[in-house]
C-alpha cells in the first residue's frame, strides 16, 4: 500500500504536504484554541508535522493515518525529533473508512478529501469520530477566480471547473451540510510557492542521484513543465484553505 511514486519523490523533502507553511500550521493551532490533552485524529497525516508540532506546542495527543510508507516513517522520526513520540501515533494504512474507537476533539482531513470520496463524504466520515463540542477540519481547494475555460481548469490539475467552488460558495456549502464555519486559515501565494517550488529542487537532486532509474523520464518531464504551468495557472486561479466546522 502506497501513494503514486511521483509524490513520494517530489514531496520527499516536504514537512507539510499542502500549500501551508509551518507558520500557517501554528496559526491554525492557535486559532482553534487547543487545550492540552485534546485528542486529534488526522486522516491523511503525511509526514506528521501538524500532529507533532501541535503536540509540542499545545499538548494535544493524537493519531495520524497515511498511505505513504515514506511519509509515515518520516512522521515517526519527526515525533522522536520533537520529543512527542509518547503523545502521537502514526499508522501506515488506508484512512478511507477509518473511525476512531475513542471520540476526538478534532477530526481532520487536510487536503485529502478523496479519502471520503469528496468533501461531503469526508465530513460525514470525520463526524463519526467526533466527540461532543468537537471540531472538524477540512483542507480543500477553491477557485480564487473562475477559470475562463475547462482547459485552464485542467491545467490547475482539476478535472473540470465544477470540481471546485469560489470561496463564498464553498463556505455556504458547509452551512448546507448543517455545520457552522467557526474558523479558517487560507494559503496565500507565498505558501503556495513554498509547497510547489520546493518540489523542483527535490526533483533535480533526485535526477542527479538516479539518472538511470526507469522513472527518471517522468520526473524530468515534470521538472521541465511544472514551473511554467504552476506560475500560469495554479498560482493565479487556485486557492486552498483549512476550514473549521462545528455541527449545528
PDB file of C-alpha atoms in Angstrom:
ATOM      1  CA  UNK A   1       0.000   0.000   0.000  1.00  0.00           C
ATOM      2  CA  UNK A   2       1.436   3.328  -1.046  1.00  0.00           C
ATOM      3  CA  UNK A   3       0.721   6.536  -2.926  1.00  0.00           C
ATOM      4  CA  UNK A   4       1.922   7.076  -6.522  1.00  0.00           C
ATOM      5  CA  UNK A   5       5.701   7.177  -6.697  1.00  0.00           C
ATOM      6  CA  UNK A   6       5.828  10.680  -8.178  1.00  0.00           C
ATOM      7  CA  UNK A   7       4.513  12.147  -4.903  1.00  0.00           C
ATOM      8  CA  UNK A   8       6.974  10.176  -2.788  1.00  0.00           C
ATOM      9  CA  UNK A   9       9.732  11.658  -4.931  1.00  0.00           C
ATOM     10  CA  UNK A  10       8.591  15.248  -5.404  1.00  0.00           C
ATOM     11  CA  UNK A  11       7.475  15.762  -1.795  1.00  0.00           C
ATOM     12  CA  UNK A  12      10.128  13.666  -0.054  1.00  0.00           C
ATOM     13  CA  UNK A  13      11.741  16.803   1.420  1.00  0.00           C
ATOM     14  CA  UNK A  14       8.430  18.393   2.457  1.00  0.00           C
ATOM     15  CA  UNK A  15       7.339  18.504   6.051  1.00  0.00           C
ATOM     16  CA  UNK A  16       3.930  19.857   5.055  1.00  0.00           C
ATOM     17  CA  UNK A  17       2.249  18.211   2.058  1.00  0.00           C
ATOM     18  CA  UNK A  18      -0.106  21.029   1.169  1.00  0.00           C
ATOM     19  CA  UNK A  19       0.139  24.788   0.492  1.00  0.00           C
ATOM     20  CA  UNK A  20       0.702  25.628   4.171  1.00  0.00           C
ATOM     21  CA  UNK A  21       3.906  26.793   5.803  1.00  0.00           C
ATOM     22  CA  UNK A  22       4.826  25.774   9.370  1.00  0.00           C
ATOM     23  CA  UNK A  23       3.797  29.284  10.390  1.00  0.00           C
ATOM     24  CA  UNK A  24       0.306  28.766   8.985  1.00  0.00           C
ATOM     25  CA  UNK A  25       0.007  25.431  10.784  1.00  0.00           C
ATOM     26  CA  UNK A  26       0.902  27.230  14.003  1.00  0.00           C
ATOM     27  CA  UNK A  27      -1.655  29.942  13.222  1.00  0.00           C
ATOM     28  CA  UNK A  28      -4.303  27.274  12.715  1.00  0.00           C
ATOM     29  CA  UNK A  29      -3.472  25.599  16.018  1.00  0.00           C
ATOM     30  CA  UNK A  30      -3.647  28.906  17.862  1.00  0.00           C
ATOM     31  CA  UNK A  31      -6.904  29.836  16.123  1.00  0.00           C
ATOM     32  CA  UNK A  32      -8.547  26.627  17.341  1.00  0.00           C
ATOM     33  CA  UNK A  33      -7.658  27.458  20.977  1.00  0.00           C
ATOM     34  CA  UNK A  34      -6.438  23.933  21.534  1.00  0.00           C
ATOM     35  CA  UNK A  35      -6.438  22.698  25.112  1.00  0.00           C
ATOM     36  CA  UNK A  36      -3.833  20.276  26.492  1.00  0.00           C
ATOM     37  CA  UNK A  37      -4.821  16.615  26.077  1.00  0.00           C
ATOM     38  CA  UNK A  38      -7.198  17.398  23.202  1.00  0.00           C
ATOM     39  CA  UNK A  39      -7.414  14.217  21.139  1.00  0.00           C
ATOM     40  CA  UNK A  40      -6.775  14.778  17.426  1.00  0.00           C
ATOM     41  CA  UNK A  41      -7.420  12.389  14.521  1.00  0.00           C
ATOM     42  CA  UNK A  42      -5.653  13.236  11.265  1.00  0.00           C
ATOM     43  CA  UNK A  43      -6.676  11.267   8.160  1.00  0.00           C
ATOM     44  CA  UNK A  44      -4.001  11.636   5.504  1.00  0.00           C
ATOM     45  CA  UNK A  45      -1.432  12.836   8.029  1.00  0.00           C
ATOM     46  CA  UNK A  46       1.530  12.953   5.649  1.00  0.00           C
ATOM     47  CA  UNK A  47       4.836  13.474   7.427  1.00  0.00           C
ATOM     48  CA  UNK A  48       3.069  14.319  10.669  1.00  0.00           C
ATOM     49  CA  UNK A  49       4.012  17.965  11.007  1.00  0.00           C
ATOM     50  CA  UNK A  50       0.603  19.104  12.215  1.00  0.00           C
ATOM     51  CA  UNK A  51       0.217  16.466  14.921  1.00  0.00           C
ATOM     52  CA  UNK A  52       3.842  16.642  16.043  1.00  0.00           C
ATOM     53  CA  UNK A  53       4.074  20.421  16.344  1.00  0.00           C
ATOM     54  CA  UNK A  54       0.650  20.704  17.976  1.00  0.00           C
ATOM     55  CA  UNK A  55       1.655  18.032  20.483  1.00  0.00           C
ATOM     56  CA  UNK A  56       4.793  20.029  21.254  1.00  0.00           C
ATOM     57  CA  UNK A  57       3.181  23.479  21.309  1.00  0.00           C
ATOM     58  CA  UNK A  58      -0.314  22.796  22.645  1.00  0.00           C
ATOM     59  CA  UNK A  59      -0.049  19.450  24.412  1.00  0.00           C
ATOM     60  CA  UNK A  60      -2.508  17.579  22.180  1.00  0.00           C
ATOM     61  CA  UNK A  61      -2.459  13.811  21.733  1.00  0.00           C
ATOM     62  CA  UNK A  62      -3.487  12.005  18.606  1.00  0.00           C
ATOM     63  CA  UNK A  63      -3.289   9.547  15.756  1.00  0.00           C
ATOM     64  CA  UNK A  64      -2.415  10.023  12.106  1.00  0.00           C
ATOM     65  CA  UNK A  65      -3.026   7.637   9.227  1.00  0.00           C
ATOM     66  CA  UNK A  66      -1.372   7.886   5.816  1.00  0.00           C
ATOM     67  CA  UNK A  67      -0.956   5.624   2.788  1.00  0.00           C
ATOM     68  CA  UNK A  68       2.617   6.734   2.060  1.00  0.00           C
ATOM     69  CA  UNK A  69       5.122   4.431   3.705  1.00  0.00           C
ATOM     70  CA  UNK A  70       7.831   7.079   3.338  1.00  0.00           C
ATOM     71  CA  UNK A  71       5.758   9.871   4.870  1.00  0.00           C
ATOM     72  CA  UNK A  72       4.591   7.634   7.721  1.00  0.00           C
ATOM     73  CA  UNK A  73       8.197   6.805   8.610  1.00  0.00           C
ATOM     74  CA  UNK A  74       9.117  10.490   8.388  1.00  0.00           C
ATOM     75  CA  UNK A  75       6.245  11.284  10.769  1.00  0.00           C
ATOM     76  CA  UNK A  76       7.565   8.844  13.358  1.00  0.00           C
ATOM     77  CA  UNK A  77      11.044  10.328  13.076  1.00  0.00           C
ATOM     78  CA  UNK A  78       9.614  13.836  13.438  1.00  0.00           C
ATOM     79  CA  UNK A  79       7.764  12.792  16.599  1.00  0.00           C
ATOM     80  CA  UNK A  80      11.017  11.495  18.069  1.00  0.00           C
ATOM     81  CA  UNK A  81      12.878  14.645  16.998  1.00  0.00           C
ATOM     82  CA  UNK A  82      10.345  16.887  18.755  1.00  0.00           C
ATOM     83  CA  UNK A  83      10.106  14.658  21.827  1.00  0.00           C
ATOM     84  CA  UNK A  84       6.427  13.841  21.389  1.00  0.00           C
ATOM     85  CA  UNK A  85       6.565  10.176  20.363  1.00  0.00           C
ATOM     86  CA  UNK A  86       4.661   9.294  23.537  1.00  0.00           C
ATOM     87  CA  UNK A  87       1.811  11.641  22.546  1.00  0.00           C
ATOM     88  CA  UNK A  88       1.228  10.861  18.872  1.00  0.00           C
ATOM     89  CA  UNK A  89       0.861   7.622  16.937  1.00  0.00           C
ATOM     90  CA  UNK A  90       1.272   7.216  13.197  1.00  0.00           C
ATOM     91  CA  UNK A  91      -0.234   4.357  11.211  1.00  0.00           C
ATOM     92  CA  UNK A  92       0.763   3.404   7.698  1.00  0.00           C
ATOM     93  CA  UNK A  93      -2.551   2.471   6.140  1.00  0.00           C
ATOM     94  CA  UNK A  94      -5.643   3.460   4.201  1.00  0.00           C
ATOM     95  CA  UNK A  95      -7.540   6.184   6.059  1.00  0.00           C
ATOM     96  CA  UNK A  96     -10.683   5.655   3.965  1.00  0.00           C
ATOM     97  CA  UNK A  97     -13.380   4.469   6.346  1.00  0.00           C
ATOM     98  CA  UNK A  98     -11.203   4.913   9.448  1.00  0.00           C
ATOM     99  CA  UNK A  99     -13.212   5.741  12.568  1.00  0.00           C
ATOM    100  CA  UNK A 100     -11.572   6.351  15.938  1.00  0.00           C
ATOM    101  CA  UNK A 101     -12.555   3.983  18.738  1.00  0.00           C
ATOM    102  CA  UNK A 102     -12.260   6.871  21.188  1.00  0.00           C
ATOM    103  CA  UNK A 103     -14.089  10.097  20.324  1.00  0.00           C
ATOM    104  CA  UNK A 104     -11.837  13.027  19.437  1.00  0.00           C
ATOM    105  CA  UNK A 105     -11.911  16.771  19.959  1.00  0.00           C
ATOM    106  CA  UNK A 106     -10.527  17.497  16.490  1.00  0.00           C
ATOM    107  CA  UNK A 107     -11.156  15.288  13.454  1.00  0.00           C
ATOM    108  CA  UNK A 108      -9.100  16.427  10.479  1.00  0.00           C
ATOM    109  CA  UNK A 109      -8.563  15.669   6.832  1.00  0.00           C
ATOM    110  CA  UNK A 110      -6.220  18.311   5.489  1.00  0.00           C
ATOM    111  CA  UNK A 111      -6.038  18.196   1.716  1.00  0.00           C
ATOM    112  CA  UNK A 112      -7.023  14.554   1.187  1.00  0.00           C
ATOM    113  CA  UNK A 113     -10.798  14.596   0.846  1.00  0.00           C
ATOM    114  CA  UNK A 114     -10.561  11.854  -1.785  1.00  0.00           C
ATOM    115  CA  UNK A 115     -10.446   9.640   1.320  1.00  0.00           C
ATOM    116  CA  UNK A 116     -14.193  10.084   1.697  1.00  0.00           C
ATOM    117  CA  UNK A 117     -14.992  10.441  -1.996  1.00  0.00           C
ATOM    118  CA  UNK A 118     -15.072  14.235  -1.761  1.00  0.00           C
ATOM    119  CA  UNK A 119     -15.834  16.943   0.781  1.00  0.00           C
ATOM    120  CA  UNK A 120     -19.318  15.720   1.704  1.00  0.00           C
ATOM    121  CA  UNK A 121     -18.268  12.129   2.273  1.00  0.00           C
ATOM    122  CA  UNK A 122     -15.133  13.119   4.153  1.00  0.00           C
ATOM    123  CA  UNK A 123     -17.050  15.364   6.546  1.00  0.00           C
ATOM    124  CA  UNK A 124     -19.515  12.523   7.161  1.00  0.00           C
ATOM    125  CA  UNK A 125     -16.612  10.154   7.857  1.00  0.00           C
ATOM    126  CA  UNK A 126     -14.884  12.580  10.242  1.00  0.00           C
ATOM    127  CA  UNK A 127     -18.162  13.188  12.078  1.00  0.00           C
ATOM    128  CA  UNK A 128     -18.213   9.529  13.129  1.00  0.00           C
ATOM    129  CA  UNK A 129     -15.089  10.085  15.229  1.00  0.00           C
ATOM    130  CA  UNK A 130     -16.067  13.487  16.642  1.00  0.00           C
ATOM    131  CA  UNK A 131     -16.946  13.966  20.295  1.00  0.00           C
ATOM    132  CA  UNK A 132     -19.460  16.456  21.667  1.00  0.00           C
ATOM    133  CA  UNK A 133     -18.296  20.035  21.139  1.00  0.00           C
ATOM    134  CA  UNK A 134     -15.552  18.896  18.779  1.00  0.00           C
ATOM    135  CA  UNK A 135     -14.279  20.496  15.584  1.00  0.00           C
ATOM    136  CA  UNK A 136     -13.907  19.059  12.100  1.00  0.00           C
ATOM    137  CA  UNK A 137     -11.030  20.367   9.981  1.00  0.00           C
ATOM    138  CA  UNK A 138     -11.176  20.093   6.214  1.00  0.00           C
ATOM    139  CA  UNK A 139      -8.445  21.289   3.862  1.00  0.00           C
ATOM    140  CA  UNK A 140      -9.839  21.952   0.414  1.00  0.00           C
ATOM    141  CA  UNK A 141      -9.099  23.900  -2.789  1.00  0.00           C
ATOM    142  CA  UNK A 142     -11.350  26.644  -4.106  1.00  0.00           C
ATOM    143  CA  UNK A 143     -11.204  28.951  -7.093  1.00  0.00           C
ATOM    144  CA  UNK A 144      -9.626  32.333  -6.426  1.00  0.00           C
ATOM    145  CA  UNK A 145     -11.204  33.299  -9.725  1.00  0.00           C
ATOM    146  CA  UNK A 146     -13.181  31.120 -12.106  1.00  0.00           C
ATOM    147  CA  UNK A 147     -11.039  29.694 -14.896  1.00  0.00           C
ATOM    148  CA  UNK A 148     -12.169  31.072 -18.269  1.00  0.00           C
ATOM    149  CA  UNK A 149     -12.153  27.632 -19.908  1.00  0.00           C
ATOM    150  CA  UNK A 150     -12.191  23.968 -18.986  1.00  0.00           C
ATOM    151  CA  UNK A 151      -8.659  23.656 -20.378  1.00  0.00           C
ATOM    152  CA  UNK A 152      -7.432  26.217 -17.858  1.00  0.00           C
ATOM    153  CA  UNK A 153      -9.137  24.288 -15.054  1.00  0.00           C
ATOM    154  CA  UNK A 154      -7.348  21.117 -16.151  1.00  0.00           C
ATOM    155  CA  UNK A 155      -4.022  22.959 -16.108  1.00  0.00           C
ATOM    156  CA  UNK A 156      -4.788  23.593 -12.426  1.00  0.00           C
ATOM    157  CA  UNK A 157      -4.994  19.794 -12.020  1.00  0.00           C
ATOM    158  CA  UNK A 158      -8.781  19.930 -11.715  1.00  0.00           C
ATOM    159  CA  UNK A 159     -10.965  17.588 -13.728  1.00  0.00           C
ATOM    160  CA  UNK A 160     -13.269  20.448 -14.622  1.00  0.00           C
ATOM    161  CA  UNK A 161     -14.368  23.892 -13.416  1.00  0.00           C
ATOM    162  CA  UNK A 162     -17.163  22.234 -11.435  1.00  0.00           C
ATOM    163  CA  UNK A 163     -14.667  20.342  -9.262  1.00  0.00           C
ATOM    164  CA  UNK A 164     -14.173  23.394  -7.034  1.00  0.00           C
ATOM    165  CA  UNK A 165     -16.233  26.343  -5.828  1.00  0.00           C
ATOM    166  CA  UNK A 166     -15.477  30.003  -5.263  1.00  0.00           C
ATOM    167  CA  UNK A 167     -14.688  30.710  -1.615  1.00  0.00           C
ATOM    168  CA  UNK A 168     -18.111  32.203  -0.685  1.00  0.00           C
ATOM    169  CA  UNK A 169     -19.835  29.225  -2.302  1.00  0.00           C
ATOM    170  CA  UNK A 170     -17.583  26.748  -0.500  1.00  0.00           C
ATOM    171  CA  UNK A 171     -18.327  28.376   2.851  1.00  0.00           C
ATOM    172  CA  UNK A 172     -22.045  28.345   2.091  1.00  0.00           C
ATOM    173  CA  UNK A 173     -21.864  24.659   1.202  1.00  0.00           C
ATOM    174  CA  UNK A 174     -20.697  23.802   4.713  1.00  0.00           C
ATOM    175  CA  UNK A 175     -23.778  25.519   6.090  1.00  0.00           C
ATOM    176  CA  UNK A 176     -25.881  23.474   3.717  1.00  0.00           C
ATOM    177  CA  UNK A 177     -24.455  20.336   5.323  1.00  0.00           C
ATOM    178  CA  UNK A 178     -25.517  21.541   8.767  1.00  0.00           C
ATOM    179  CA  UNK A 179     -22.224  22.971  10.014  1.00  0.00           C
ATOM    180  CA  UNK A 180     -21.107  26.359  11.275  1.00  0.00           C
ATOM    181  CA  UNK A 181     -17.794  27.596   9.895  1.00  0.00           C
ATOM    182  CA  UNK A 182     -16.025  28.673  13.086  1.00  0.00           C
ATOM    183  CA  UNK A 183     -12.527  29.414  11.742  1.00  0.00           C
ATOM    184  CA  UNK A 184     -10.468  29.313   8.578  1.00  0.00           C
ATOM    185  CA  UNK A 185      -6.834  29.775   7.637  1.00  0.00           C
ATOM    186  CA  UNK A 186      -6.081  30.265   3.957  1.00  0.00           C
ATOM    187  CA  UNK A 187      -2.981  29.634   1.914  1.00  0.00           C
ATOM    188  CA  UNK A 188      -1.518  32.621   0.096  1.00  0.00           C
ATOM    189  CA  UNK A 189       0.658  32.803  -2.977  1.00  0.00           C
ATOM    190  CA  UNK A 190       3.824  32.663  -0.898  1.00  0.00           C
ATOM    191  CA  UNK A 191       2.765  29.472   0.878  1.00  0.00           C
ATOM    192  CA  UNK A 192       1.722  28.014  -2.485  1.00  0.00           C
ATOM    193  CA  UNK A 193       5.218  28.853  -3.752  1.00  0.00           C
ATOM    194  CA  UNK A 194       6.816  27.079  -0.830  1.00  0.00           C
ATOM    195  CA  UNK A 195       4.743  23.976  -1.492  1.00  0.00           C
ATOM    196  CA  UNK A 196       5.167  23.841  -5.263  1.00  0.00           C
ATOM    197  CA  UNK A 197       8.586  25.364  -5.876  1.00  0.00           C
ATOM    198  CA  UNK A 198      10.240  23.194  -3.234  1.00  0.00           C
ATOM    199  CA  UNK A 199       9.400  20.186  -5.401  1.00  0.00           C
ATOM    200  CA  UNK A 200      11.602  21.442  -8.214  1.00  0.00           C
ATOM    201  CA  UNK A 201      14.885  21.301  -6.318  1.00  0.00           C
ATOM    202  CA  UNK A 202      13.891  17.908  -4.907  1.00  0.00           C
ATOM    203  CA  UNK A 203      13.251  16.606  -8.424  1.00  0.00           C
ATOM    204  CA  UNK A 204      16.564  17.988  -9.699  1.00  0.00           C
ATOM    205  CA  UNK A 205      18.509  16.392  -6.839  1.00  0.00           C
ATOM    206  CA  UNK A 206      16.675  13.098  -7.367  1.00  0.00           C
ATOM    207  CA  UNK A 207      17.518  13.125 -11.090  1.00  0.00           C
ATOM    208  CA  UNK A 208      21.183  13.752 -10.340  1.00  0.00           C
ATOM    209  CA  UNK A 209      21.206  10.814  -7.919  1.00  0.00           C
ATOM    210  CA  UNK A 210      19.119   8.461 -10.096  1.00  0.00           C
ATOM    211  CA  UNK A 211      19.988   9.116 -13.761  1.00  0.00           C
ATOM    212  CA  UNK A 212      19.336   5.522 -14.850  1.00  0.00           C
ATOM    213  CA  UNK A 213      16.105   4.962 -12.951  1.00  0.00           C
ATOM    214  CA  UNK A 214      13.177   3.875 -15.124  1.00  0.00           C
ATOM    215  CA  UNK A 215      11.157   6.711 -13.585  1.00  0.00           C
ATOM    216  CA  UNK A 216      13.700   9.407 -14.491  1.00  0.00           C
ATOM    217  CA  UNK A 217      11.960  10.313 -17.753  1.00  0.00           C
ATOM    218  CA  UNK A 218       8.714  11.116 -15.931  1.00  0.00           C
ATOM    219  CA  UNK A 219      10.478  13.157 -13.266  1.00  0.00           C
ATOM    220  CA  UNK A 220      12.441  15.068 -15.916  1.00  0.00           C
ATOM    221  CA  UNK A 221       9.213  15.872 -17.800  1.00  0.00           C
ATOM    222  CA  UNK A 222       7.623  17.171 -14.603  1.00  0.00           C
ATOM    223  CA  UNK A 223      10.618  19.333 -13.723  1.00  0.00           C
ATOM    224  CA  UNK A 224      10.674  20.789 -17.231  1.00  0.00           C
ATOM    225  CA  UNK A 225       6.989  21.690 -17.348  1.00  0.00           C
ATOM    226  CA  UNK A 226       5.889  22.371 -13.781  1.00  0.00           C
ATOM    227  CA  UNK A 227       7.403  25.817 -13.072  1.00  0.00           C
ATOM    228  CA  UNK A 228       5.693  27.444 -16.067  1.00  0.00           C
ATOM    229  CA  UNK A 229       2.411  25.558 -15.588  1.00  0.00           C
ATOM    230  CA  UNK A 230       2.251  26.456 -11.905  1.00  0.00           C
ATOM    231  CA  UNK A 231       3.011  30.153 -12.483  1.00  0.00           C
ATOM    232  CA  UNK A 232       0.484  30.465 -15.305  1.00  0.00           C
ATOM    233  CA  UNK A 233      -2.376  28.502 -13.793  1.00  0.00           C
ATOM    234  CA  UNK A 234      -2.375  27.167 -10.224  1.00  0.00           C
ATOM    235  CA  UNK A 235      -0.810  30.293  -8.735  1.00  0.00           C
ATOM    236  CA  UNK A 236      -3.371  32.555 -10.386  1.00  0.00           C
ATOM    237  CA  UNK A 237      -6.587  30.576 -10.162  1.00  0.00           C
ATOM    238  CA  UNK A 238      -6.471  28.078  -7.302  1.00  0.00           C
ATOM    239  CA  UNK A 239      -6.847  28.871  -3.628  1.00  0.00           C
ATOM    240  CA  UNK A 240      -6.622  26.478  -0.708  1.00  0.00           C
ATOM    241  CA  UNK A 241      -7.593  26.647   2.928  1.00  0.00           C
ATOM    242  CA  UNK A 242      -8.375  24.779   6.101  1.00  0.00           C
ATOM    243  CA  UNK A 243     -11.915  25.244   7.380  1.00  0.00           C
ATOM    244  CA  UNK A 244     -13.009  24.534  10.954  1.00  0.00           C
ATOM    245  CA  UNK A 245     -16.569  23.252  11.270  1.00  0.00           C
ATOM    246  CA  UNK A 246     -18.882  22.513  14.170  1.00  0.00           C
ATOM    247  CA  UNK A 247     -22.257  20.750  13.785  1.00  0.00           C
ATOM    248  CA  UNK A 248     -25.274  22.947  14.379  1.00  0.00           C
TER     249      UNK A 248
END
